mmCIF file of C-alpha atoms in Angstrom:
data_model
loop_
_atom_site.group_PDB
_atom_site.id
_atom_site.type_symbol
_atom_site.label_atom_id
_atom_site.label_comp_id
_atom_site.label_asym_id
_atom_site.label_seq_id
_atom_site.Cartn_x
_atom_site.Cartn_y
_atom_site.Cartn_z
ATOM 1 C CA MET K 258 38.560 10.913 228.985
ATOM 2 C CA TYR K 259 37.770 12.112 225.200
ATOM 3 C CA LEU K 260 39.836 14.996 223.586
ATOM 4 C CA ARG K 261 39.573 16.604 220.326
ATOM 5 C CA GLY K 262 41.595 19.137 218.881
ATOM 6 C CA PHE K 263 40.876 22.280 216.092
ATOM 7 C CA SER K 264 43.290 24.398 214.564
ATOM 8 C CA LEU K 265 42.355 27.308 213.296
ATOM 9 C CA GLY K 266 44.013 30.143 212.310
ATOM 10 C CA GLY K 267 47.633 29.627 214.481
ATOM 11 C CA SER K 268 45.382 28.824 217.720
ATOM 12 C CA THR K 269 44.669 25.321 219.087
ATOM 13 C CA LEU K 270 41.034 24.673 220.050
ATOM 14 C CA TRP K 271 40.053 21.990 222.573
ATOM 15 C CA ARG K 272 37.364 20.016 223.855
ATOM 16 C CA VAL K 273 38.068 18.056 226.410
ATOM 17 C CA LYS K 274 35.688 16.025 228.245
ATOM 18 C CA THR K 275 37.054 16.268 232.123
ATOM 19 C CA ARG K 276 36.021 18.367 235.300
ATOM 20 C CA HIS K 277 34.896 21.334 235.021
ATOM 21 C CA PHE K 278 37.040 24.434 235.832
ATOM 22 C CA PRO K 279 35.254 27.679 236.297
ATOM 23 C CA ARG K 280 36.337 30.718 234.962
ATOM 24 C CA LYS K 281 38.029 33.026 237.666
ATOM 25 C CA SER K 282 37.703 36.368 236.810
ATOM 26 C CA SER K 283 39.971 38.544 235.128
ATOM 27 C CA ARG K 284 39.121 41.862 236.698
ATOM 28 C CA SER K 285 41.394 44.111 238.335
ATOM 29 C CA SER K 286 41.698 47.659 240.022
ATOM 30 C CA SER K 287 44.962 48.224 237.542
ATOM 31 C CA SER K 288 44.908 48.048 234.103
ATOM 32 C CA ILE K 289 47.800 47.445 231.379
ATOM 33 C CA ALA K 290 47.312 49.025 228.131
ATOM 34 C CA THR K 291 46.870 45.351 225.461
ATOM 35 C CA HIS K 292 44.608 45.103 222.695
ATOM 36 C CA GLN K 293 40.811 44.851 224.017
ATOM 37 C CA SER K 294 40.216 48.022 222.343
ATOM 38 C CA VAL K 295 41.209 46.589 219.136
ATOM 39 C CA ASN K 296 39.416 43.032 219.591
ATOM 40 C CA LYS K 297 36.182 45.097 219.936
ATOM 41 C CA THR K 298 37.030 47.702 216.866
ATOM 42 C CA LEU K 299 37.445 44.378 214.401
ATOM 43 C CA THR K 300 34.409 42.883 215.588
ATOM 44 C CA ARG K 301 32.516 45.941 214.947
ATOM 45 C CA SER K 302 34.521 46.271 211.346
ATOM 46 C CA VAL K 303 33.975 42.910 210.595
ATOM 47 C CA VAL K 304 30.068 43.152 211.077
ATOM 48 C CA ALA K 305 29.364 45.741 209.713
ATOM 49 C CA LEU K 306 31.578 44.974 206.552
ATOM 50 C CA GLN K 307 29.500 41.771 206.449
ATOM 51 C CA GLN K 308 26.256 43.727 207.072
ATOM 52 C CA GLU K 309 27.151 45.729 204.160
ATOM 53 C CA ILE K 310 28.007 42.921 201.866
ATOM 54 C CA LEU K 311 24.531 41.464 202.131
ATOM 55 C CA ALA K 312 22.501 44.837 201.797
ATOM 56 C CA HIS K 313 24.784 45.069 198.126
ATOM 57 C CA ARG K 314 24.019 41.479 197.717
ATOM 58 C CA SER K 315 20.058 41.738 197.744
ATOM 59 C CA SER K 316 20.347 44.561 195.362
ATOM 60 C CA PRO K 317 18.930 43.241 191.473
ATOM 61 C CA GLN K 318 21.889 45.260 190.029
ATOM 62 C CA LEU K 319 25.622 45.333 191.128
ATOM 63 C CA ASP K 320 26.488 47.858 192.288
ATOM 64 C CA TRP K 321 29.632 49.164 190.867
ATOM 65 C CA GLN K 322 30.311 52.063 192.729
ATOM 66 C CA TYR K 323 30.168 50.205 195.430
ATOM 67 C CA LEU K 324 32.511 47.184 194.567
ATOM 68 C CA ASN K 325 34.638 50.781 193.093
ATOM 69 C CA ASP K 326 35.050 52.498 196.751
ATOM 70 C CA LEU K 327 35.620 48.689 198.761
ATOM 71 C CA ASN K 328 38.496 48.237 196.579
ATOM 72 C CA GLY K 329 40.175 52.000 196.443
ATOM 73 C CA GLY K 330 38.903 52.666 193.005
ATOM 74 C CA GLN K 331 40.591 49.641 191.477
ATOM 75 C CA LEU K 332 37.404 48.023 189.357
ATOM 76 C CA GLY K 333 39.722 45.103 187.576
ATOM 77 C CA PRO K 334 43.492 44.115 187.367
ATOM 78 C CA SER K 335 46.266 46.421 184.856
ATOM 79 C CA MET K 336 48.532 44.603 183.505
ATOM 80 C CA LYS K 337 51.686 46.334 182.325
ATOM 81 C CA THR K 338 54.461 43.638 182.409
ATOM 82 C CA GLU K 339 54.539 39.348 182.160
ATOM 83 C CA VAL K 340 54.312 38.305 185.908
ATOM 84 C CA PRO K 341 57.018 38.346 187.185
ATOM 85 C CA GLY K 342 58.361 41.440 185.725
ATOM 86 C CA PRO K 343 61.783 42.934 185.315
ATOM 87 C CA ASN K 344 61.555 44.562 189.150
ATOM 88 C CA SER K 345 60.711 41.019 190.680
ATOM 89 C CA ARG K 346 62.853 39.520 188.969
ATOM 90 C CA LEU K 347 65.778 42.130 189.800
ATOM 91 C CA LEU K 348 64.626 41.798 193.428
ATOM 92 C CA MET K 349 64.503 37.762 193.236
ATOM 93 C CA LYS K 350 67.849 37.966 192.000
ATOM 94 C CA ASP K 351 69.149 39.923 195.018
ATOM 95 C CA LEU K 352 67.216 38.051 197.094
ATOM 96 C CA GLY K 353 68.659 34.985 196.168
ATOM 97 C CA GLN K 354 72.512 36.755 197.162
ATOM 98 C CA PHE K 355 71.347 35.082 200.889
ATOM 99 C CA HIS K 356 68.152 34.038 200.934
ATOM 100 C CA GLN K 357 65.975 31.125 199.409
ATOM 101 C CA ASN K 358 63.998 32.570 196.482
ATOM 102 C CA SER K 359 62.569 29.492 194.575
ATOM 103 C CA SER K 360 59.156 29.743 196.306
ATOM 104 C CA ILE K 361 58.777 33.684 195.300
ATOM 105 C CA ALA K 362 55.700 34.547 192.931
ATOM 106 C CA PHE K 363 56.376 37.942 192.792
ATOM 107 C CA PHE K 364 57.226 41.088 195.397
ATOM 108 C CA ILE K 365 54.037 43.150 196.183
ATOM 109 C CA ASP K 366 53.943 46.689 196.899
ATOM 110 C CA TYR K 367 51.657 46.816 200.142
ATOM 111 C CA GLU K 368 50.876 49.940 199.829
ATOM 112 C CA LYS K 369 49.571 50.614 196.814
ATOM 113 C CA SER K 370 47.456 47.270 196.816
ATOM 114 C CA GLN K 371 43.776 47.642 197.971
ATOM 115 C CA GLY K 372 40.916 45.256 198.610
ATOM 116 C CA ASN K 373 41.038 42.115 196.533
ATOM 117 C CA PHE K 374 43.624 43.425 193.986
ATOM 118 C CA VAL K 375 47.289 43.323 194.944
ATOM 119 C CA SER K 376 49.888 45.553 193.021
ATOM 120 C CA ASP K 377 53.140 44.255 192.255
ATOM 121 C CA ALA K 378 56.780 45.359 191.778
ATOM 122 C CA ASP K 379 56.040 46.489 188.315
ATOM 123 C CA GLY K 380 53.150 48.307 188.758
ATOM 124 C CA ASN K 381 50.745 45.355 187.822
ATOM 125 C CA VAL K 382 47.503 45.125 189.598
ATOM 126 C CA LEU K 383 45.846 41.322 189.656
ATOM 127 C CA LEU K 384 42.558 40.007 191.378
ATOM 128 C CA ASP K 385 44.218 37.868 194.549
ATOM 129 C CA LEU K 386 42.757 34.908 194.937
ATOM 130 C CA PHE K 387 45.427 34.092 197.185
ATOM 131 C CA GLN K 388 45.266 36.762 199.781
ATOM 132 C CA GLN K 389 48.350 35.780 202.053
ATOM 133 C CA ILE K 390 47.432 32.011 202.752
ATOM 134 C CA GLY K 391 43.491 33.071 203.085
ATOM 135 C CA SER K 392 44.160 35.631 206.013
ATOM 136 C CA LEU K 393 42.670 38.696 204.754
ATOM 137 C CA PRO K 394 39.016 38.437 204.591
ATOM 138 C CA LEU K 395 38.742 42.099 204.574
ATOM 139 C CA GLY K 396 41.280 42.389 201.784
ATOM 140 C CA TYR K 397 44.353 44.604 201.424
ATOM 141 C CA ASN K 398 44.629 48.133 203.976
ATOM 142 C CA HIS K 399 41.257 48.177 205.050
ATOM 143 C CA PRO K 400 40.364 51.195 206.728
ATOM 144 C CA SER K 401 39.605 50.059 210.125
ATOM 145 C CA LEU K 402 41.723 48.198 210.521
ATOM 146 C CA LEU K 403 44.805 50.253 209.752
ATOM 147 C CA LYS K 404 42.983 52.150 212.247
ATOM 148 C CA ALA K 405 42.919 49.614 214.688
ATOM 149 C CA VAL K 406 46.409 48.418 214.571
ATOM 150 C CA GLU K 407 47.269 52.674 215.079
ATOM 151 C CA SER K 408 45.807 52.258 218.547
ATOM 152 C CA PRO K 409 48.337 52.771 221.336
ATOM 153 C CA ALA K 410 47.324 49.272 222.863
ATOM 154 C CA THR K 411 48.583 47.300 219.894
ATOM 155 C CA LYS K 412 51.770 49.682 219.284
ATOM 156 C CA LEU K 413 52.365 48.728 222.955
ATOM 157 C CA PHE K 414 51.620 44.665 222.142
ATOM 158 C CA LEU K 415 53.841 44.532 219.444
ATOM 159 C CA ALA K 416 56.851 46.060 221.449
ATOM 160 C CA THR K 417 56.968 44.214 224.406
ATOM 161 C CA ARG K 418 56.099 41.289 222.794
ATOM 162 C CA PRO K 419 54.784 39.312 225.985
ATOM 163 C CA ALA K 420 55.507 35.798 226.208
ATOM 164 C CA LEU K 421 51.943 34.747 227.123
ATOM 165 C CA GLY K 422 52.958 31.764 228.534
ATOM 166 C CA VAL K 423 54.799 32.758 230.894
ATOM 167 C CA THR K 424 53.862 36.298 231.355
ATOM 168 C CA PRO K 425 50.586 37.514 229.923
ATOM 169 C CA PRO K 426 49.317 40.634 230.186
ATOM 170 C CA MET K 427 46.940 41.391 232.862
ATOM 171 C CA ASP K 428 43.184 41.249 230.616
ATOM 172 C CA TYR K 429 44.421 38.421 228.530
ATOM 173 C CA ILE K 430 41.584 36.140 229.552
ATOM 174 C CA ASP K 431 39.528 38.818 228.739
ATOM 175 C CA GLN K 432 40.831 38.846 225.193
ATOM 176 C CA LEU K 433 40.614 35.329 224.883
ATOM 177 C CA HIS K 434 36.885 35.473 225.209
ATOM 178 C CA SER K 435 36.139 38.612 223.185
ATOM 179 C CA THR K 436 38.031 36.663 220.039
ATOM 180 C CA LEU K 437 39.292 33.091 219.930
ATOM 181 C CA ILE K 438 36.240 31.892 222.593
ATOM 182 C CA SER K 439 33.591 33.703 221.073
ATOM 183 C CA VAL K 440 33.784 31.922 217.861
ATOM 184 C CA ALA K 441 34.999 28.343 218.766
ATOM 185 C CA PRO K 442 32.546 25.390 217.703
ATOM 186 C CA SER K 443 30.151 24.070 219.868
ATOM 187 C CA LYS K 444 31.513 22.691 223.283
ATOM 188 C CA LEU K 445 35.364 23.578 222.618
ATOM 189 C CA HIS K 446 36.075 25.226 225.757
ATOM 190 C CA TYR K 447 40.047 25.351 225.589
ATOM 191 C CA VAL K 448 42.225 27.504 223.370
ATOM 192 C CA GLN K 449 46.068 27.586 223.172
ATOM 193 C CA PRO K 450 46.906 30.502 220.807
ATOM 194 C CA LYS K 451 50.111 29.880 218.273
ATOM 195 C CA MET K 452 52.264 31.059 215.794
ATOM 196 C CA CYS K 453 50.755 29.794 213.037
ATOM 197 C CA GLY K 454 48.455 26.798 211.506
ATOM 198 C CA THR K 455 52.062 24.131 211.420
ATOM 199 C CA CYS K 456 52.732 25.301 215.001
ATOM 200 C CA ALA K 457 49.024 24.451 216.032
ATOM 201 C CA ASN K 458 49.143 20.999 214.722
ATOM 202 C CA GLU K 459 52.464 20.456 216.527
ATOM 203 C CA ASN K 460 51.105 21.159 219.685
ATOM 204 C CA ALA K 461 47.885 19.620 218.819
ATOM 205 C CA LEU K 462 49.968 16.283 218.178
ATOM 206 C CA LYS K 463 52.399 16.374 221.352
ATOM 207 C CA THR K 464 49.112 17.251 223.586
ATOM 208 C CA ALA K 465 47.644 13.580 221.955
ATOM 209 C CA PHE K 466 50.977 11.748 222.394
ATOM 210 C CA ILE K 467 51.099 13.259 226.631
ATOM 211 C CA TRP K 468 47.295 12.269 226.841
ATOM 212 C CA TYR K 469 47.476 8.549 225.924
ATOM 213 C CA ARG K 470 50.769 8.097 227.812
ATOM 214 C CA ASN K 471 49.617 9.615 230.862
ATOM 215 C CA LYS K 472 46.466 7.708 230.442
ATOM 216 C CA GLU K 473 48.913 4.701 230.267
ATOM 217 C CA ARG K 474 50.769 5.234 233.284
ATOM 218 C CA GLY K 475 47.253 5.972 235.011
ATOM 219 C CA TRP K 476 47.739 10.029 235.270
ATOM 220 C CA LYS K 477 50.761 9.405 237.744
ATOM 221 C CA GLN K 478 53.453 12.204 237.701
ATOM 222 C CA VAL K 479 56.890 10.902 236.425
ATOM 223 C CA GLN K 480 59.889 11.811 238.561
ATOM 224 C CA THR K 481 62.419 13.523 237.617
ATOM 225 C CA ASP K 482 65.079 10.579 238.517
ATOM 226 C CA SER K 483 62.502 8.100 236.578
ATOM 227 C CA ALA K 484 63.979 6.029 233.925
ATOM 228 C CA GLU K 485 61.235 7.176 231.802
ATOM 229 C CA MET K 486 62.643 11.082 232.446
ATOM 230 C CA MET K 487 66.407 9.780 232.023
ATOM 231 C CA SER K 488 65.895 8.062 228.889
ATOM 232 C CA ALA K 489 64.141 10.714 226.983
ATOM 233 C CA TYR K 490 67.129 12.580 227.348
ATOM 234 C CA ASN K 491 68.694 10.751 225.199
ATOM 235 C CA ASN K 492 65.965 9.852 222.693
ATOM 236 C CA GLN K 493 65.296 6.193 224.169
ATOM 237 C CA GLU K 494 62.728 4.503 225.594
ATOM 238 C CA PRO K 495 60.626 3.969 227.922
ATOM 239 C CA GLY K 496 60.849 7.896 227.821
ATOM 240 C CA ILE K 497 60.400 8.436 224.459
ATOM 241 C CA PRO K 498 57.712 6.260 223.535
ATOM 242 C CA LYS K 499 56.824 4.327 219.922
ATOM 243 C CA LEU K 500 53.556 5.899 219.446
ATOM 244 C CA SER K 501 52.190 7.097 215.844
ATOM 245 C CA ALA K 502 49.711 9.330 214.683
ATOM 246 C CA LEU K 503 47.504 8.285 212.087
ATOM 247 C CA SER K 504 46.692 10.802 208.671
ATOM 248 C CA PHE K 505 45.149 10.676 205.297
ATOM 249 C CA THR K 506 46.402 10.671 201.560
ATOM 250 C CA GLY K 507 45.490 14.086 200.024
ATOM 251 C CA GLY K 508 46.424 15.438 203.830
ATOM 252 C CA PHE K 509 48.511 19.164 204.229
ATOM 253 C CA HIS K 510 49.067 19.626 208.063
ATOM 254 C CA GLY K 511 52.390 21.892 207.591
ATOM 255 C CA ARG K 512 55.691 22.230 206.689
ATOM 256 C CA SER K 513 57.349 21.073 210.203
ATOM 257 C CA ILE K 514 59.134 17.566 210.523
ATOM 258 C CA GLY K 515 56.722 16.392 212.804
ATOM 259 C CA CYS K 516 53.717 18.199 210.365
ATOM 260 C CA LEU K 517 55.365 16.683 207.182
ATOM 261 C CA SER K 518 54.957 13.262 208.244
ATOM 262 C CA VAL K 519 51.107 13.457 208.579
ATOM 263 C CA THR K 520 51.403 15.462 205.187
ATOM 264 C CA ASN K 521 50.405 13.525 201.825
ATOM 265 C CA SER K 522 49.628 16.129 199.350
ATOM 266 C CA LYS K 523 53.089 16.736 197.334
ATOM 267 C CA PRO K 524 56.126 15.124 197.975
ATOM 268 C CA ILE K 525 58.526 18.295 196.977
ATOM 269 C CA TYR K 526 57.376 18.979 200.220
ATOM 270 C CA LYS K 527 58.769 15.659 201.872
ATOM 271 C CA LEU K 528 62.026 15.297 199.377
ATOM 272 C CA ASP K 529 65.281 14.766 200.907
ATOM 273 C CA VAL K 530 63.815 15.199 204.804
ATOM 274 C CA PRO K 531 63.802 12.571 207.453
ATOM 275 C CA MET K 532 60.711 11.634 207.810
ATOM 276 C CA LEU K 533 58.753 9.948 210.965
ATOM 277 C CA ASN K 534 57.246 6.648 209.296
ATOM 278 C CA TRP K 535 53.568 6.602 210.654
ATOM 279 C CA PRO K 536 50.710 5.332 209.178
ATOM 280 C CA ARG K 537 47.849 6.514 206.638
ATOM 281 C CA ALA K 538 44.924 5.607 205.105
ATOM 282 C CA THR K 539 42.355 6.791 202.051
ATOM 283 C CA PHE K 540 40.677 9.589 202.361
ATOM 284 C CA PRO K 541 36.927 9.318 200.726
ATOM 285 C CA GLU K 542 36.831 10.356 196.633
ATOM 286 C CA TYR K 543 33.485 10.872 196.249
ATOM 287 C CA LYS K 544 31.020 10.788 192.613
ATOM 288 C CA TYR K 545 29.350 13.845 192.039
ATOM 289 C CA PRO K 546 26.617 14.832 191.835
ATOM 290 C CA LEU K 547 26.181 13.488 194.889
ATOM 291 C CA GLU K 548 22.299 12.882 194.785
ATOM 292 C CA HIS K 549 23.169 10.519 192.304
ATOM 293 C CA TYR K 550 25.878 8.358 193.557
ATOM 294 C CA GLU K 551 24.496 7.750 197.185
ATOM 295 C CA ALA K 552 25.382 4.590 197.461
ATOM 296 C CA GLU K 553 28.121 4.594 195.857
ATOM 297 C CA ASN K 554 29.972 7.320 198.160
ATOM 298 C CA LEU K 555 28.316 5.431 201.067
ATOM 299 C CA ALA K 556 30.115 2.429 200.112
ATOM 300 C CA GLU K 557 33.208 4.641 199.318
ATOM 301 C CA ASP K 558 32.691 5.915 203.032
ATOM 302 C CA SER K 559 32.804 1.974 204.568
ATOM 303 C CA ARG K 560 36.000 1.041 202.973
ATOM 304 C CA CYS K 561 37.639 3.915 204.001
ATOM 305 C CA LEU K 562 36.477 3.410 207.601
ATOM 306 C CA GLU K 563 37.618 -0.554 207.362
ATOM 307 C CA GLU K 564 41.117 0.587 206.198
ATOM 308 C CA VAL K 565 41.332 3.007 209.310
ATOM 309 C CA GLU K 566 40.023 0.541 211.626
ATOM 310 C CA GLU K 567 42.809 -1.953 210.072
ATOM 311 C CA THR K 568 45.514 0.201 210.194
ATOM 312 C CA ILE K 569 45.219 0.825 213.779
ATOM 313 C CA TYR K 570 44.759 -2.840 214.551
ATOM 314 C CA GLN K 571 48.113 -3.367 212.121
ATOM 315 C CA HIS K 572 50.051 -0.789 214.288
ATOM 316 C CA LEU K 573 48.708 -1.541 217.514
ATOM 317 C CA HIS K 574 51.787 -3.603 218.612
ATOM 318 C CA THR K 575 54.244 -1.961 216.781
ATOM 319 C CA ALA K 576 53.547 2.072 216.677
ATOM 320 C CA PRO K 577 49.877 2.406 218.448
ATOM 321 C CA VAL K 578 48.077 4.999 216.657
ATOM 322 C CA ALA K 579 48.124 7.734 219.816
ATOM 323 C CA ALA K 580 46.005 10.531 217.474
ATOM 324 C CA VAL K 581 44.489 10.440 214.072
ATOM 325 C CA ILE K 582 44.507 14.268 212.187
ATOM 326 C CA VAL K 583 42.532 14.902 209.236
ATOM 327 C CA GLU K 584 41.181 18.320 207.446
ATOM 328 C CA PRO K 585 36.797 18.614 206.823
ATOM 329 C CA ILE K 586 38.248 19.457 203.664
ATOM 330 C CA GLN K 587 41.110 19.041 202.004
ATOM 331 C CA SER K 588 42.351 21.925 199.667
ATOM 332 C CA GLU K 589 45.675 20.573 198.769
ATOM 333 C CA GLY K 590 44.785 17.093 198.370
ATOM 334 C CA GLY K 591 42.418 18.481 195.830
ATOM 335 C CA ASP K 592 38.965 19.806 197.424
ATOM 336 C CA LYS K 593 38.155 16.908 198.638
ATOM 337 C CA HIS K 594 35.254 16.789 201.444
ATOM 338 C CA GLY K 595 34.743 13.875 203.841
ATOM 339 C CA SER K 596 31.009 13.479 204.421
ATOM 340 C CA PRO K 597 28.931 13.633 207.959
ATOM 341 C CA TYR K 598 29.047 10.067 207.839
ATOM 342 C CA PHE K 599 32.505 9.574 207.247
ATOM 343 C CA PHE K 600 33.658 11.352 210.444
ATOM 344 C CA LYS K 601 31.244 10.452 212.643
ATOM 345 C CA GLY K 602 32.019 6.689 211.903
ATOM 346 C CA LEU K 603 35.930 8.186 212.656
ATOM 347 C CA GLN K 604 35.476 9.348 215.725
ATOM 348 C CA HIS K 605 33.579 6.373 216.524
ATOM 349 C CA LEU K 606 36.286 4.402 215.880
ATOM 350 C CA CYS K 607 39.064 6.956 217.795
ATOM 351 C CA LYS K 608 36.696 6.998 220.894
ATOM 352 C CA LYS K 609 36.520 2.813 220.311
ATOM 353 C CA ALA K 610 40.191 2.794 220.225
ATOM 354 C CA ARG K 611 41.040 5.570 222.527
ATOM 355 C CA GLU K 612 43.084 7.571 220.401
ATOM 356 C CA THR K 613 42.329 11.565 220.102
ATOM 357 C CA LEU K 614 41.147 13.111 217.160
ATOM 358 C CA CYS K 615 42.837 15.625 215.928
ATOM 359 C CA ASN K 616 40.547 17.640 213.491
ATOM 360 C CA ASN K 617 42.484 19.606 211.405
ATOM 361 C CA ALA K 618 41.746 23.213 209.514
ATOM 362 C CA CYS K 619 44.993 24.092 208.520
ATOM 363 C CA TYR K 620 45.710 26.605 204.879
ATOM 364 C CA LYS K 621 41.836 25.991 204.620
ATOM 365 C CA ASP K 622 39.098 28.575 202.481
ATOM 366 C CA PHE K 623 36.181 27.855 204.410
#
């Protein structure tokens, strides 16, 4: 079996070469209020806005009135104080009495923020390139989104907080097909929603380890009174295997202990936190422009792939590499792009060595 995961916006999409299970119909004679109507509204809103933007892009002159309307009348930044201003600093001080505040840049007035512009607690208006970790493709307070979240279906969903892994709503299958699965990369047929990118990556790593061990034991079910089960309770072998996940220099995959162990972007993230001592390899660094350095960049890819293979071999008898986690584009690592040759070579090595390739897109802008 070859399994590949792709995390996107707090969900993990899976490709599994195994027995095909036909999708059962999710239709029923009765229904409960869900996100289905919201999904359709959001889809229409996104498509309509994309078409509108493309139409204006084709114009030979920039339509300032269009941009003005899109951003709620805000055409540019408007600065009244330094950032953070006095109001933000006062709020930081108050928050610091009972909550960590070292990572806070400034406080936002979300009601006044519009489109690509964010308004802070001091009335400053800034062009926002952060967009809440890239999660606001339509910007702040988009009318269609605000209308969609006011629907009774959304309110009921938020108020009841369904445990989707245990008691999902009746048309949950339709929700997944009309949202995540509808935009899934080719041949990735499985999806497992998670709360965030870190959760998705953590789940992907766990799935890789579980698959690896199941394959080793011949897919036999573990008995509740077995040595594996009893030793797992005490964090000991054989229930707790000595396996590892291979990551790359510059990679960022999240801030939980597991994901931090495969994160190699900034040391401050790891400082004072015990880490899993897992291996890492070098992510390619190319010379630009690419067309002028084809031979050099091909040599760089080959060097990195050889390092990956050697690292896997070195850990074969100590902590076998059961998963490889890599970003298609490194952002925290310095805007580094791996070539198709590199990723195809990495995929080949994973198949050769029986690992799982976890293809991670956490904290990325595409």
